[in-house]
Amino acid sequence: MNLERLPNEEKLSLCRKYYLDVKRSALGLLLWTAVLTTWITIFQHFRAEWGEVGDYLSFTIPLGIP
Amino acid sequence: MVVVVATIKSVSFYSEKTDQRLIYTPFSENTSSVGRRLLNSVLNTIIMISVIVVMTILLVVLYKYRCYRFIQGWLILSSLMLLFWFSFMYLGEVFKTYNLAVDYPTVGVIIWNFGAVGMICIHWKGPLQLQQAYLILISALMALVFIKYLPEWSAWVILGAISVYDLVAVLSPKGPLRMLVETAQERNEPIFPALIYSCESIHLLNLQGALCSDRSAHLFSWRVCALSQEGAEPEIRPSRSFPEDDLEEDRGVKLGLGDFIFYSVLVGKAAATGGDWNTTLACFVAILIGLCLTLLLLAIFKRALPALPISIAFGLVFYFSTDFLVQPFMDNLAAHQFYI
């Protein structure tokens, strides 16, 4: 399917469909950024206090004295 | 290559000497005498090269007998392993270096996204720049693994031997790579996208009007690397470079992924052991010059060419000469405050 050969009407409808996907994707991005930021802040803040659970959840544990 | 150098310089994990070796290089290099060390490295090289040769021949045979599903499955498995497992390790090391605490869920999300997008991009469809970026990243990862796990002298000998093999395999009439190219051309099929890096065209290569099917007349490089940490086998083919003349957007020179890997290994080794920016820069420049020369030859000969030999030869020459000649020279100059 070659983009140049489509008549204009179909091109427009195609654009609309894809744009909807782009909007949905942007929404998803926003959502995920929010969730991730919240989780990371919580984790970094409370990691030491959670003791064993914090260690268990940790992928890397920094060395040294905080 | 820049990614590899940056990583080597910053993350010490990759430049620490370790006695852990790939099963493909079973001979240690910690031996006392020079002769023994040389012998061991040569033996390592022979093993590695024979593995590569076997893999290449296997691939060509599979291709000839049209076992496409098998090849595809193999490629998917290996790219899966590269994208997920190696990047996981890499991320872990980077975080350890910067002493950050990261939790498993976050890492999981990152790796999952990276890997999934990578798989889609490489094996299916996706924007060209993204595909290029992913291919570069996985080549860099592979190169880093090589740099870490190959003992010193073996690495240099392997680089040399691989260039020779590349030359032989591509140019000689019975060479596996040449047969692969020709078979692909006869059948007018594209080579598997997971193996090739394609750039946008340089219009002066746009000469063959007669070959107008999808990606005909490709010169490409193959490199087979069998790498195993736990038995899974990613592979990349030995390389040659390819001009592509086509009606669609995928015109341009195609370079095999193995090329990237070995160039990166050369520069990375120079950065890790050469100890100085002079050496690293010299190797960098040498490889780029070699690549330009290869492209030039490509334009002249218009057939599959091995991309490795010239660049690696230049790189090696520059590395050793810079390390042993230029370095003491510059040190002495600086020590005596003598400016040229």
mmCIF file of C-alpha atoms in Angstrom:
data_model
loop_
_atom_site.group_PDB
_atom_site.id
_atom_site.type_symbol
_atom_site.label_atom_id
_atom_site.label_comp_id
_atom_site.label_asym_id
_atom_site.label_seq_id
_atom_site.Cartn_x
_atom_site.Cartn_y
_atom_site.Cartn_z
ATOM 1 C CA MET A 1 0.000 0.000 0.000
ATOM 2 C CA ASN A 2 1.733 3.020 -1.256
ATOM 3 C CA LEU A 3 0.949 6.197 0.563
ATOM 4 C CA GLU A 4 0.936 8.396 -2.467
ATOM 5 C CA ARG A 5 -1.645 6.462 -4.346
ATOM 6 C CA LEU A 6 -4.434 6.711 -1.789
ATOM 7 C CA PRO A 7 -7.169 9.170 -2.508
ATOM 8 C CA ASN A 8 -7.340 12.114 -0.193
ATOM 9 C CA GLU A 9 -10.399 11.017 1.726
ATOM 10 C CA GLU A 10 -8.835 7.782 2.771
ATOM 11 C CA LYS A 11 -5.633 9.503 3.704
ATOM 12 C CA LEU A 12 -7.591 11.759 5.988
ATOM 13 C CA SER A 13 -9.418 8.918 7.690
ATOM 14 C CA LEU A 14 -6.134 7.036 8.067
ATOM 15 C CA CYS A 15 -4.564 10.077 9.665
ATOM 16 C CA ARG A 16 -7.446 10.357 12.075
ATOM 17 C CA LYS A 17 -7.177 6.750 13.128
ATOM 18 C CA TYR A 18 -3.471 6.961 13.736
ATOM 19 C CA TYR A 19 -3.803 10.223 15.568
ATOM 20 C CA LEU A 20 -6.184 8.595 17.986
ATOM 21 C CA ASP A 21 -3.553 6.003 18.712
ATOM 22 C CA VAL A 22 -0.986 8.724 19.234
ATOM 23 C CA LYS A 23 -3.268 10.466 21.706
ATOM 24 C CA ARG A 24 -3.879 7.271 23.587
ATOM 25 C CA SER A 25 -0.202 6.576 23.662
ATOM 26 C CA ALA A 26 0.525 10.039 25.042
ATOM 27 C CA LEU A 27 -2.060 9.460 27.749
ATOM 28 C CA GLY A 28 -0.427 6.191 28.610
ATOM 29 C CA LEU A 29 2.930 7.886 28.799
ATOM 30 C CA LEU A 30 1.628 10.501 31.200
ATOM 31 C CA LEU A 31 0.054 7.882 33.365
ATOM 32 C CA TRP A 32 3.153 5.759 33.510
ATOM 33 C CA THR A 33 5.428 8.690 34.236
ATOM 34 C CA ALA A 34 3.231 9.660 37.144
ATOM 35 C CA VAL A 35 3.075 6.156 38.556
ATOM 36 C CA LEU A 36 6.781 5.551 38.157
ATOM 37 C CA THR A 37 7.841 8.864 39.658
ATOM 38 C CA THR A 38 5.604 8.322 42.651
ATOM 39 C CA TRP A 39 6.909 4.853 43.233
ATOM 40 C CA ILE A 40 10.530 5.854 42.859
ATOM 41 C CA THR A 41 10.241 8.758 45.262
ATOM 42 C CA ILE A 42 8.530 6.572 47.819
ATOM 43 C CA PHE A 43 11.100 3.872 47.412
ATOM 44 C CA GLN A 44 14.139 6.127 47.651
ATOM 45 C CA HIS A 45 12.760 7.908 50.654
ATOM 46 C CA PHE A 46 11.694 4.962 52.712
ATOM 47 C CA ARG A 47 14.187 2.373 51.594
ATOM 48 C CA ALA A 48 16.345 2.480 54.651
ATOM 49 C CA GLU A 49 13.412 2.470 56.998
ATOM 50 C CA TRP A 50 11.810 -0.548 55.503
ATOM 51 C CA GLY A 51 14.696 -2.683 56.599
ATOM 52 C CA GLU A 52 14.555 -6.102 55.170
ATOM 53 C CA VAL A 53 11.780 -5.482 52.700
ATOM 54 C CA GLY A 54 13.742 -2.568 51.302
ATOM 55 C CA ASP A 55 16.735 -4.763 50.734
ATOM 56 C CA TYR A 56 14.688 -7.449 49.168
ATOM 57 C CA LEU A 57 13.211 -5.017 46.698
ATOM 58 C CA SER A 58 16.550 -3.493 45.843
ATOM 59 C CA PHE A 59 18.388 -4.297 42.693
ATOM 60 C CA THR A 60 21.563 -2.536 43.730
ATOM 61 C CA ILE A 61 22.412 -1.467 47.210
ATOM 62 C CA PRO A 62 24.698 1.531 47.560
ATOM 63 C CA LEU A 63 27.757 1.212 49.675
ATOM 64 C CA GLY A 64 28.914 3.583 52.343
ATOM 65 C CA ILE A 65 27.272 5.702 54.924
ATOM 66 C CA PRO A 66 24.305 7.785 53.762
ATOM 67 C CA MET B 1 32.053 2.952 19.497
ATOM 68 C CA VAL B 2 31.575 6.037 21.564
ATOM 69 C CA VAL B 3 29.210 4.144 23.823
ATOM 70 C CA VAL B 4 31.754 1.411 24.318
ATOM 71 C CA VAL B 5 34.574 3.802 25.128
ATOM 72 C CA ALA B 6 32.433 5.765 27.534
ATOM 73 C CA THR B 7 31.397 2.640 29.331
ATOM 74 C CA ILE B 8 34.853 1.208 29.559
ATOM 75 C CA LYS B 9 36.223 4.353 31.011
ATOM 76 C CA SER B 10 33.557 4.724 33.614
ATOM 77 C CA VAL B 11 32.421 1.326 34.658
ATOM 78 C CA SER B 12 35.373 -0.518 36.011
ATOM 79 C CA PHE B 13 33.596 -3.826 35.941
ATOM 80 C CA TYR B 14 34.368 -4.196 32.326
ATOM 81 C CA SER B 15 38.050 -3.580 32.602
ATOM 82 C CA GLU B 16 38.758 -5.640 35.664
ATOM 83 C CA LYS B 17 40.764 -8.638 34.926
ATOM 84 C CA THR B 18 38.909 -11.721 35.625
ATOM 85 C CA ASP B 19 39.813 -15.307 35.417
ATOM 86 C CA GLN B 20 36.393 -16.206 34.312
ATOM 87 C CA ARG B 21 36.468 -17.050 30.686
ATOM 88 C CA LEU B 22 34.091 -17.937 27.961
ATOM 89 C CA ILE B 23 34.039 -21.597 27.240
ATOM 90 C CA TYR B 24 35.357 -20.725 23.826
ATOM 91 C CA THR B 25 38.662 -19.579 25.152
ATOM 92 C CA PRO B 26 39.613 -22.142 27.694
ATOM 93 C CA PHE B 27 43.307 -21.398 27.851
ATOM 94 C CA SER B 28 44.323 -19.060 30.579
ATOM 95 C CA GLU B 29 46.712 -16.210 30.035
ATOM 96 C CA ASN B 30 48.037 -15.916 33.517
ATOM 97 C CA THR B 31 51.005 -18.090 32.764
ATOM 98 C CA SER B 32 54.497 -17.028 33.510
ATOM 99 C CA SER B 33 56.462 -17.263 30.346
ATOM 100 C CA VAL B 34 55.886 -15.254 27.208
ATOM 101 C CA GLY B 35 56.079 -18.212 24.927
ATOM 102 C CA ARG B 36 53.429 -20.065 26.842
ATOM 103 C CA ARG B 37 51.158 -17.067 26.848
ATOM 104 C CA LEU B 38 51.537 -16.672 23.138
ATOM 105 C CA LEU B 39 50.796 -20.299 22.603
ATOM 106 C CA ASN B 40 47.695 -20.116 24.722
ATOM 107 C CA SER B 41 46.395 -17.088 22.945
ATOM 108 C CA VAL B 42 46.937 -18.703 19.583
ATOM 109 C CA LEU B 43 45.096 -21.774 20.732
ATOM 110 C CA ASN B 44 42.249 -19.664 22.029
ATOM 111 C CA THR B 45 42.066 -17.954 18.702
ATOM 112 C CA ILE B 46 41.974 -21.188 16.811
ATOM 113 C CA ILE B 47 39.094 -22.401 18.910
ATOM 114 C CA MET B 48 37.166 -19.165 18.531
ATOM 115 C CA ILE B 49 37.696 -18.959 14.808
ATOM 116 C CA SER B 50 36.694 -22.540 14.262
ATOM 117 C CA VAL B 51 33.525 -21.916 16.210
ATOM 118 C CA ILE B 52 32.791 -18.963 14.005
ATOM 119 C CA VAL B 53 33.534 -20.875 10.851
ATOM 120 C CA VAL B 54 31.288 -23.710 11.913
ATOM 121 C CA MET B 55 28.494 -21.320 12.710
ATOM 122 C CA THR B 56 28.809 -19.534 9.412
ATOM 123 C CA ILE B 57 28.773 -22.739 7.460
ATOM 124 C CA LEU B 58 25.796 -23.926 9.441
ATOM 125 C CA LEU B 59 23.969 -20.745 8.648
ATOM 126 C CA VAL B 60 24.725 -20.967 4.967
ATOM 127 C CA VAL B 61 23.602 -24.551 4.831
ATOM 128 C CA LEU B 62 20.370 -23.673 6.558
ATOM 129 C CA TYR B 63 19.823 -20.818 4.214
ATOM 130 C CA LYS B 64 20.470 -22.959 1.174
ATOM 131 C CA TYR B 65 18.011 -25.566 2.247
ATOM 132 C CA ARG B 66 15.460 -22.939 3.028
ATOM 133 C CA CYS B 67 15.129 -23.691 6.713
ATOM 134 C CA TYR B 68 14.031 -20.144 7.243
ATOM 135 C CA ARG B 69 12.016 -20.829 10.330
ATOM 136 C CA PHE B 70 14.983 -22.286 12.073
ATOM 137 C CA ILE B 71 17.164 -19.321 11.251
ATOM 138 C CA GLN B 72 14.496 -16.930 12.329
ATOM 139 C CA GLY B 73 13.995 -18.743 15.584
ATOM 140 C CA TRP B 74 17.716 -18.714 16.224
ATOM 141 C CA LEU B 75 17.953 -15.012 15.537
ATOM 142 C CA ILE B 76 14.986 -14.219 17.698
ATOM 143 C CA LEU B 77 16.396 -16.224 20.559
ATOM 144 C CA SER B 78 19.758 -14.581 20.351
ATOM 145 C CA SER B 79 18.431 -11.070 20.047
ATOM 146 C CA LEU B 80 16.119 -11.777 22.945
ATOM 147 C CA MET B 81 19.021 -12.795 25.068
ATOM 148 C CA LEU B 82 21.041 -9.797 24.025
ATOM 149 C CA LEU B 83 18.302 -7.333 24.594
ATOM 150 C CA PHE B 84 17.162 -8.572 27.933
ATOM 151 C CA TRP B 85 19.912 -10.366 29.736
ATOM 152 C CA PHE B 86 22.909 -8.326 28.666
ATOM 153 C CA SER B 87 21.210 -5.022 29.119
ATOM 154 C CA PHE B 88 20.112 -6.168 32.547
ATOM 155 C CA MET B 89 23.700 -6.869 33.493
ATOM 156 C CA TYR B 90 24.878 -3.645 31.950
ATOM 157 C CA LEU B 91 22.314 -1.599 33.821
ATOM 158 C CA GLY B 92 23.232 -3.292 37.047
ATOM 159 C CA GLU B 93 26.877 -2.461 36.601
ATOM 160 C CA VAL B 94 26.182 1.144 35.714
ATOM 161 C CA PHE B 95 24.039 1.585 38.791
ATOM 162 C CA LYS B 96 26.652 -0.009 40.985
ATOM 163 C CA THR B 97 29.289 2.307 39.642
ATOM 164 C CA TYR B 98 27.297 5.373 40.454
ATOM 165 C CA ASN B 99 26.223 3.941 43.771
ATOM 166 C CA LEU B 100 22.539 4.360 43.213
ATOM 167 C CA ALA B 101 19.883 2.313 44.834
ATOM 168 C CA VAL B 102 17.438 0.937 42.368
ATOM 169 C CA ASP B 103 14.637 -1.416 43.051
ATOM 170 C CA TYR B 104 13.604 -4.465 41.131
ATOM 171 C CA PRO B 105 10.233 -3.197 39.908
ATOM 172 C CA THR B 106 11.788 -0.119 38.312
ATOM 173 C CA VAL B 107 14.507 -2.147 36.695
ATOM 174 C CA GLY B 108 11.913 -4.590 35.507
ATOM 175 C CA VAL B 109 9.894 -1.869 33.861
ATOM 176 C CA ILE B 110 12.933 -0.358 32.185
ATOM 177 C CA ILE B 111 14.285 -3.609 30.864
ATOM 178 C CA TRP B 112 10.921 -4.823 29.730
ATOM 179 C CA ASN B 113 10.246 -1.670 27.760
ATOM 180 C CA PHE B 114 13.704 -1.573 26.273
ATOM 181 C CA GLY B 115 13.597 -5.212 25.287
ATOM 182 C CA ALA B 116 10.099 -5.276 23.887
ATOM 183 C CA VAL B 117 10.566 -2.185 21.776
ATOM 184 C CA GLY B 118 13.879 -3.543 20.613
ATOM 185 C CA MET B 119 12.417 -6.834 19.504
ATOM 186 C CA ILE B 120 9.651 -5.123 17.584
ATOM 187 C CA CYS B 121 11.990 -2.643 16.018
ATOM 188 C CA ILE B 122 14.554 -5.109 14.858
ATOM 189 C CA HIS B 123 12.435 -7.982 13.714
ATOM 190 C CA TRP B 124 9.310 -6.296 12.560
ATOM 191 C CA LYS B 125 8.762 -2.737 11.531
ATOM 192 C CA GLY B 126 9.780 0.498 13.077
ATOM 193 C CA PRO B 127 11.350 3.831 12.368
ATOM 194 C CA LEU B 128 14.715 3.459 10.752
ATOM 195 C CA GLN B 129 16.559 5.617 13.255
ATOM 196 C CA LEU B 130 15.224 3.591 16.129
ATOM 197 C CA GLN B 131 16.253 0.364 14.497
ATOM 198 C CA GLN B 132 19.698 1.734 13.849
ATOM 199 C CA ALA B 133 19.990 2.900 17.432
ATOM 200 C CA TYR B 134 18.998 -0.486 18.763
ATOM 201 C CA LEU B 135 21.394 -2.327 16.515
ATOM 202 C CA ILE B 136 24.199 -0.062 17.621
ATOM 203 C CA LEU B 137 23.318 -0.600 21.255
ATOM 204 C CA ILE B 138 23.281 -4.346 21.057
ATOM 205 C CA SER B 139 26.525 -4.368 19.129
ATOM 206 C CA ALA B 140 28.051 -2.243 21.846
ATOM 207 C CA LEU B 141 26.754 -4.607 24.528
ATOM 208 C CA MET B 142 28.189 -7.571 22.738
ATOM 209 C CA ALA B 143 31.502 -5.833 22.298
ATOM 210 C CA LEU B 144 31.606 -5.023 25.992
ATOM 211 C CA VAL B 145 31.041 -8.627 26.882
ATOM 212 C CA PHE B 146 33.831 -9.642 24.561
ATOM 213 C CA ILE B 147 36.188 -7.105 25.995
ATOM 214 C CA LYS B 148 35.556 -8.289 29.461
ATOM 215 C CA TYR B 149 35.776 -11.952 28.902
ATOM 216 C CA LEU B 150 38.470 -12.372 26.318
ATOM 217 C CA PRO B 151 41.983 -12.506 27.696
ATOM 218 C CA GLU B 152 44.298 -9.818 26.418
ATOM 219 C CA TRP B 153 46.531 -11.314 23.840
ATOM 220 C CA SER B 154 43.788 -13.588 22.608
ATOM 221 C CA ALA B 155 41.661 -10.588 21.809
ATOM 222 C CA TRP B 156 44.280 -9.065 19.548
ATOM 223 C CA VAL B 157 45.074 -12.313 17.816
ATOM 224 C CA ILE B 158 41.390 -13.008 17.362
ATOM 225 C CA LEU B 159 40.864 -9.637 15.780
ATOM 226 C CA GLY B 160 43.622 -10.312 13.325
ATOM 227 C CA ALA B 161 42.439 -13.808 12.561
ATOM 228 C CA ILE B 162 38.869 -12.717 12.060
ATOM 229 C CA SER B 163 39.903 -10.163 9.491
ATOM 230 C CA VAL B 164 41.757 -12.797 7.573
ATOM 231 C CA TYR B 165 38.801 -15.115 7.793
ATOM 232 C CA ASP B 166 36.498 -12.376 6.616
ATOM 233 C CA LEU B 167 38.713 -11.736 3.631
ATOM 234 C CA VAL B 168 38.798 -15.390 2.762
ATOM 235 C CA ALA B 169 35.149 -16.095 3.367
ATOM 236 C CA VAL B 170 33.905 -13.230 1.309
ATOM 237 C CA LEU B 171 36.225 -13.168 -1.611
ATOM 238 C CA SER B 172 37.059 -16.766 -2.311
ATOM 239 C CA PRO B 173 34.619 -18.562 -4.579
ATOM 240 C CA LYS B 174 33.763 -21.262 -2.120
ATOM 241 C CA GLY B 175 33.564 -18.940 0.829
ATOM 242 C CA PRO B 176 30.405 -19.382 2.884
ATOM 243 C CA LEU B 177 29.609 -15.728 2.975
ATOM 244 C CA ARG B 178 29.905 -15.307 -0.705
ATOM 245 C CA MET B 179 27.610 -18.241 -1.259
ATOM 246 C CA LEU B 180 25.144 -16.680 1.090
ATOM 247 C CA VAL B 181 25.125 -13.425 -0.797
ATOM 248 C CA GLU B 182 24.776 -15.140 -4.096
ATOM 249 C CA THR B 183 21.975 -17.351 -2.923
ATOM 250 C CA ALA B 184 20.142 -14.364 -1.576
ATOM 251 C CA GLN B 185 20.644 -12.561 -4.827
ATOM 252 C CA GLU B 186 19.430 -15.457 -6.905
ATOM 253 C CA ARG B 187 16.329 -15.709 -4.880
ATOM 254 C CA ASN B 188 15.935 -11.948 -4.794
ATOM 255 C CA GLU B 189 15.332 -11.946 -1.118
ATOM 256 C CA PRO B 190 16.330 -9.582 1.588
ATOM 257 C CA ILE B 191 18.811 -10.711 4.131
ATOM 258 C CA PHE B 192 17.455 -11.048 7.613
ATOM 259 C CA PRO B 193 17.075 -7.602 9.096
ATOM 260 C CA ALA B 194 18.380 -8.648 12.441
ATOM 261 C CA LEU B 195 21.828 -9.073 11.018
ATOM 262 C CA ILE B 196 22.300 -6.005 8.959
ATOM 263 C CA TYR B 197 22.598 -2.341 9.654
ATOM 264 C CA SER B 198 21.411 -0.204 6.825
ATOM 265 C CA CYS B 199 22.124 3.448 6.362
ATOM 266 C CA GLU B 200 20.513 5.868 4.053
ATOM 267 C CA SER B 201 22.001 6.031 0.667
ATOM 268 C CA ILE B 202 24.930 7.922 -0.560
ATOM 269 C CA HIS B 203 23.572 8.871 -3.888
ATOM 270 C CA LEU B 204 26.704 8.280 -5.818
ATOM 271 C CA LEU B 205 26.267 4.584 -5.288
ATOM 272 C CA ASN B 206 22.971 4.698 -7.028
ATOM 273 C CA LEU B 207 24.098 3.249 -10.282
ATOM 274 C CA GLN B 208 22.543 -0.052 -11.084
ATOM 275 C CA GLY B 209 19.248 0.656 -12.691
ATOM 276 C CA ALA B 210 18.729 -2.893 -13.790
ATOM 277 C CA LEU B 211 18.534 -4.416 -10.375
ATOM 278 C CA CYS B 212 15.313 -3.059 -9.136
ATOM 279 C CA SER B 213 13.773 -5.634 -6.945
ATOM 280 C CA ASP B 214 13.721 -5.402 -3.220
ATOM 281 C CA ARG B 215 17.217 -5.066 -2.026
ATOM 282 C CA SER B 216 19.031 -6.839 -4.707
ATOM 283 C CA ALA B 217 22.762 -6.464 -5.161
ATOM 284 C CA HIS B 218 23.621 -6.359 -1.563
ATOM 285 C CA LEU B 219 27.050 -6.549 -0.338
ATOM 286 C CA PHE B 220 26.839 -7.326 3.227
ATOM 287 C CA SER B 221 28.832 -8.592 6.017
ATOM 288 C CA TRP B 222 28.337 -11.494 8.159
ATOM 289 C CA ARG B 223 29.913 -12.457 11.289
ATOM 290 C CA VAL B 224 29.113 -15.425 13.335
ATOM 291 C CA CYS B 225 29.895 -15.095 16.941
ATOM 292 C CA ALA B 226 28.838 -17.778 19.196
ATOM 293 C CA LEU B 227 28.906 -16.460 22.647
ATOM 294 C CA SER B 228 27.782 -18.335 25.599
ATOM 295 C CA GLN B 229 27.526 -17.607 29.212
ATOM 296 C CA GLU B 230 25.016 -20.252 29.886
ATOM 297 C CA GLY B 231 24.640 -21.951 26.621
ATOM 298 C CA ALA B 232 22.374 -19.644 24.697
ATOM 299 C CA GLU B 233 23.823 -18.601 21.419
ATOM 300 C CA PRO B 234 23.438 -15.213 19.933
ATOM 301 C CA GLU B 235 25.021 -14.846 16.613
ATOM 302 C CA ILE B 236 26.053 -12.160 14.355
ATOM 303 C CA ARG B 237 27.430 -12.647 10.971
ATOM 304 C CA PRO B 238 30.789 -11.760 9.523
ATOM 305 C CA SER B 239 30.760 -8.625 7.620
ATOM 306 C CA ARG B 240 31.030 -7.116 4.276
ATOM 307 C CA SER B 241 29.498 -3.930 3.155
ATOM 308 C CA PHE B 242 26.714 -3.578 0.751
ATOM 309 C CA PRO B 243 25.428 -0.895 -1.456
ATOM 310 C CA GLU B 244 21.807 -1.079 -2.069
ATOM 311 C CA ASP B 245 20.048 0.378 -4.905
ATOM 312 C CA ASP B 246 16.352 0.347 -4.586
ATOM 313 C CA LEU B 247 13.153 2.133 -5.243
ATOM 314 C CA GLU B 248 11.984 2.078 -1.661
ATOM 315 C CA GLU B 249 13.483 3.874 1.270
ATOM 316 C CA ASP B 250 15.856 1.125 2.129
ATOM 317 C CA ARG B 251 18.575 2.200 -0.122
ATOM 318 C CA GLY B 252 21.985 2.709 1.133
ATOM 319 C CA VAL B 253 24.963 0.897 2.314
ATOM 320 C CA LYS B 254 24.401 -2.082 4.495
ATOM 321 C CA LEU B 255 26.932 -3.109 7.013
ATOM 322 C CA GLY B 256 26.827 -6.290 8.994
ATOM 323 C CA LEU B 257 26.494 -6.127 12.725
ATOM 324 C CA GLY B 258 29.609 -8.119 13.284
ATOM 325 C CA ASP B 259 31.579 -5.248 11.849
ATOM 326 C CA PHE B 260 30.313 -2.924 14.521
ATOM 327 C CA ILE B 261 31.123 -5.403 17.174
ATOM 328 C CA PHE B 262 34.682 -5.965 16.181
ATOM 329 C CA TYR B 263 35.395 -2.315 15.616
ATOM 330 C CA SER B 264 34.031 -1.635 19.059
ATOM 331 C CA VAL B 265 36.089 -4.440 20.525
ATOM 332 C CA LEU B 266 39.203 -2.917 19.052
ATOM 333 C CA VAL B 267 38.520 0.553 20.346
ATOM 334 C CA GLY B 268 37.287 -0.745 23.663
ATOM 335 C CA LYS B 269 40.380 -2.834 24.219
ATOM 336 C CA ALA B 270 42.483 0.167 23.326
ATOM 337 C CA ALA B 271 40.608 2.216 25.891
ATOM 338 C CA ALA B 272 40.751 -0.439 28.556
ATOM 339 C CA THR B 273 44.358 -1.421 28.323
ATOM 340 C CA GLY B 274 46.085 1.264 26.322
ATOM 341 C CA GLY B 275 45.694 3.525 29.243
ATOM 342 C CA ASP B 276 45.681 6.736 27.374
ATOM 343 C CA TRP B 277 43.462 8.890 25.235
ATOM 344 C CA ASN B 278 46.071 9.118 22.502
ATOM 345 C CA THR B 279 45.870 5.437 21.803
ATOM 346 C CA THR B 280 42.113 5.340 21.903
ATOM 347 C CA LEU B 281 41.744 8.306 19.616
ATOM 348 C CA ALA B 282 44.283 6.910 17.214
ATOM 349 C CA CYS B 283 42.385 3.648 16.959
ATOM 350 C CA PHE B 284 39.127 5.482 16.490
ATOM 351 C CA VAL B 285 40.507 7.511 13.644
ATOM 352 C CA ALA B 286 42.182 4.499 12.104
ATOM 353 C CA ILE B 287 38.962 2.535 12.031
ATOM 354 C CA LEU B 288 37.037 5.389 10.504
ATOM 355 C CA ILE B 289 39.634 5.821 7.821
ATOM 356 C CA GLY B 290 39.544 2.121 7.138
ATOM 357 C CA LEU B 291 35.776 2.259 6.818
ATOM 358 C CA CYS B 292 35.968 5.111 4.343
ATOM 359 C CA LEU B 293 38.470 3.207 2.283
ATOM 360 C CA THR B 294 36.254 0.166 2.307
ATOM 361 C CA LEU B 295 33.315 2.200 1.127
ATOM 362 C CA LEU B 296 35.448 3.605 -1.615
ATOM 363 C CA LEU B 297 36.415 0.146 -2.721
ATOM 364 C CA LEU B 298 32.781 -0.764 -2.581
ATOM 365 C CA ALA B 299 31.917 1.983 -4.992
ATOM 366 C CA ILE B 300 34.636 0.796 -7.308
ATOM 367 C CA PHE B 301 33.998 -2.912 -7.236
ATOM 368 C CA LYS B 302 30.246 -3.017 -6.626
ATOM 369 C CA ARG B 303 30.183 -6.377 -5.013
ATOM 370 C CA ALA B 304 30.290 -7.925 -1.607
ATOM 371 C CA LEU B 305 33.396 -6.880 0.188
ATOM 372 C CA PRO B 306 34.768 -7.751 3.567
ATOM 373 C CA ALA B 307 34.491 -4.684 5.732
ATOM 374 C CA LEU B 308 36.740 -5.877 8.470
ATOM 375 C CA PRO B 309 40.233 -6.373 7.153
ATOM 376 C CA ILE B 310 41.190 -2.862 6.187
ATOM 377 C CA SER B 311 39.819 -1.153 9.255
ATOM 378 C CA ILE B 312 41.093 -3.740 11.668
ATOM 379 C CA ALA B 313 44.483 -3.719 10.043
ATOM 380 C CA PHE B 314 44.729 0.037 10.364
ATOM 381 C CA GLY B 315 43.374 -0.104 13.874
ATOM 382 C CA LEU B 316 45.845 -2.703 15.011
ATOM 383 C CA VAL B 317 48.780 -0.964 13.398
ATOM 384 C CA PHE B 318 47.843 2.329 14.930
ATOM 385 C CA TYR B 319 47.212 0.827 18.320
ATOM 386 C CA PHE B 320 50.496 -0.906 18.622
ATOM 387 C CA SER B 321 52.529 1.866 17.129
ATOM 388 C CA THR B 322 50.844 4.503 19.252
ATOM 389 C CA ASP B 323 51.188 2.469 22.360
ATOM 390 C CA PHE B 324 54.788 1.702 21.926
ATOM 391 C CA LEU B 325 56.160 4.635 20.006
ATOM 392 C CA VAL B 326 54.089 7.710 20.382
ATOM 393 C CA GLN B 327 53.316 7.314 24.058
ATOM 394 C CA PRO B 328 56.830 7.333 25.461
ATOM 395 C CA PHE B 329 57.626 10.095 23.025
ATOM 396 C CA MET B 330 54.844 12.299 24.344
ATOM 397 C CA ASP B 331 55.659 11.484 27.935
ATOM 398 C CA ASN B 332 59.216 12.459 27.457
ATOM 399 C CA LEU B 333 58.240 15.651 25.769
ATOM 400 C CA ALA B 334 55.898 16.569 28.605
ATOM 401 C CA ALA B 335 58.460 15.615 31.206
ATOM 402 C CA HIS B 336 61.057 17.832 29.674
ATOM 403 C CA GLN B 337 58.588 20.607 28.957
ATOM 404 C CA PHE B 338 59.524 20.604 25.358
ATOM 405 C CA TYR B 339 56.765 21.757 23.050
ATOM 406 C CA ILE B 340 56.676 21.064 19.392
#
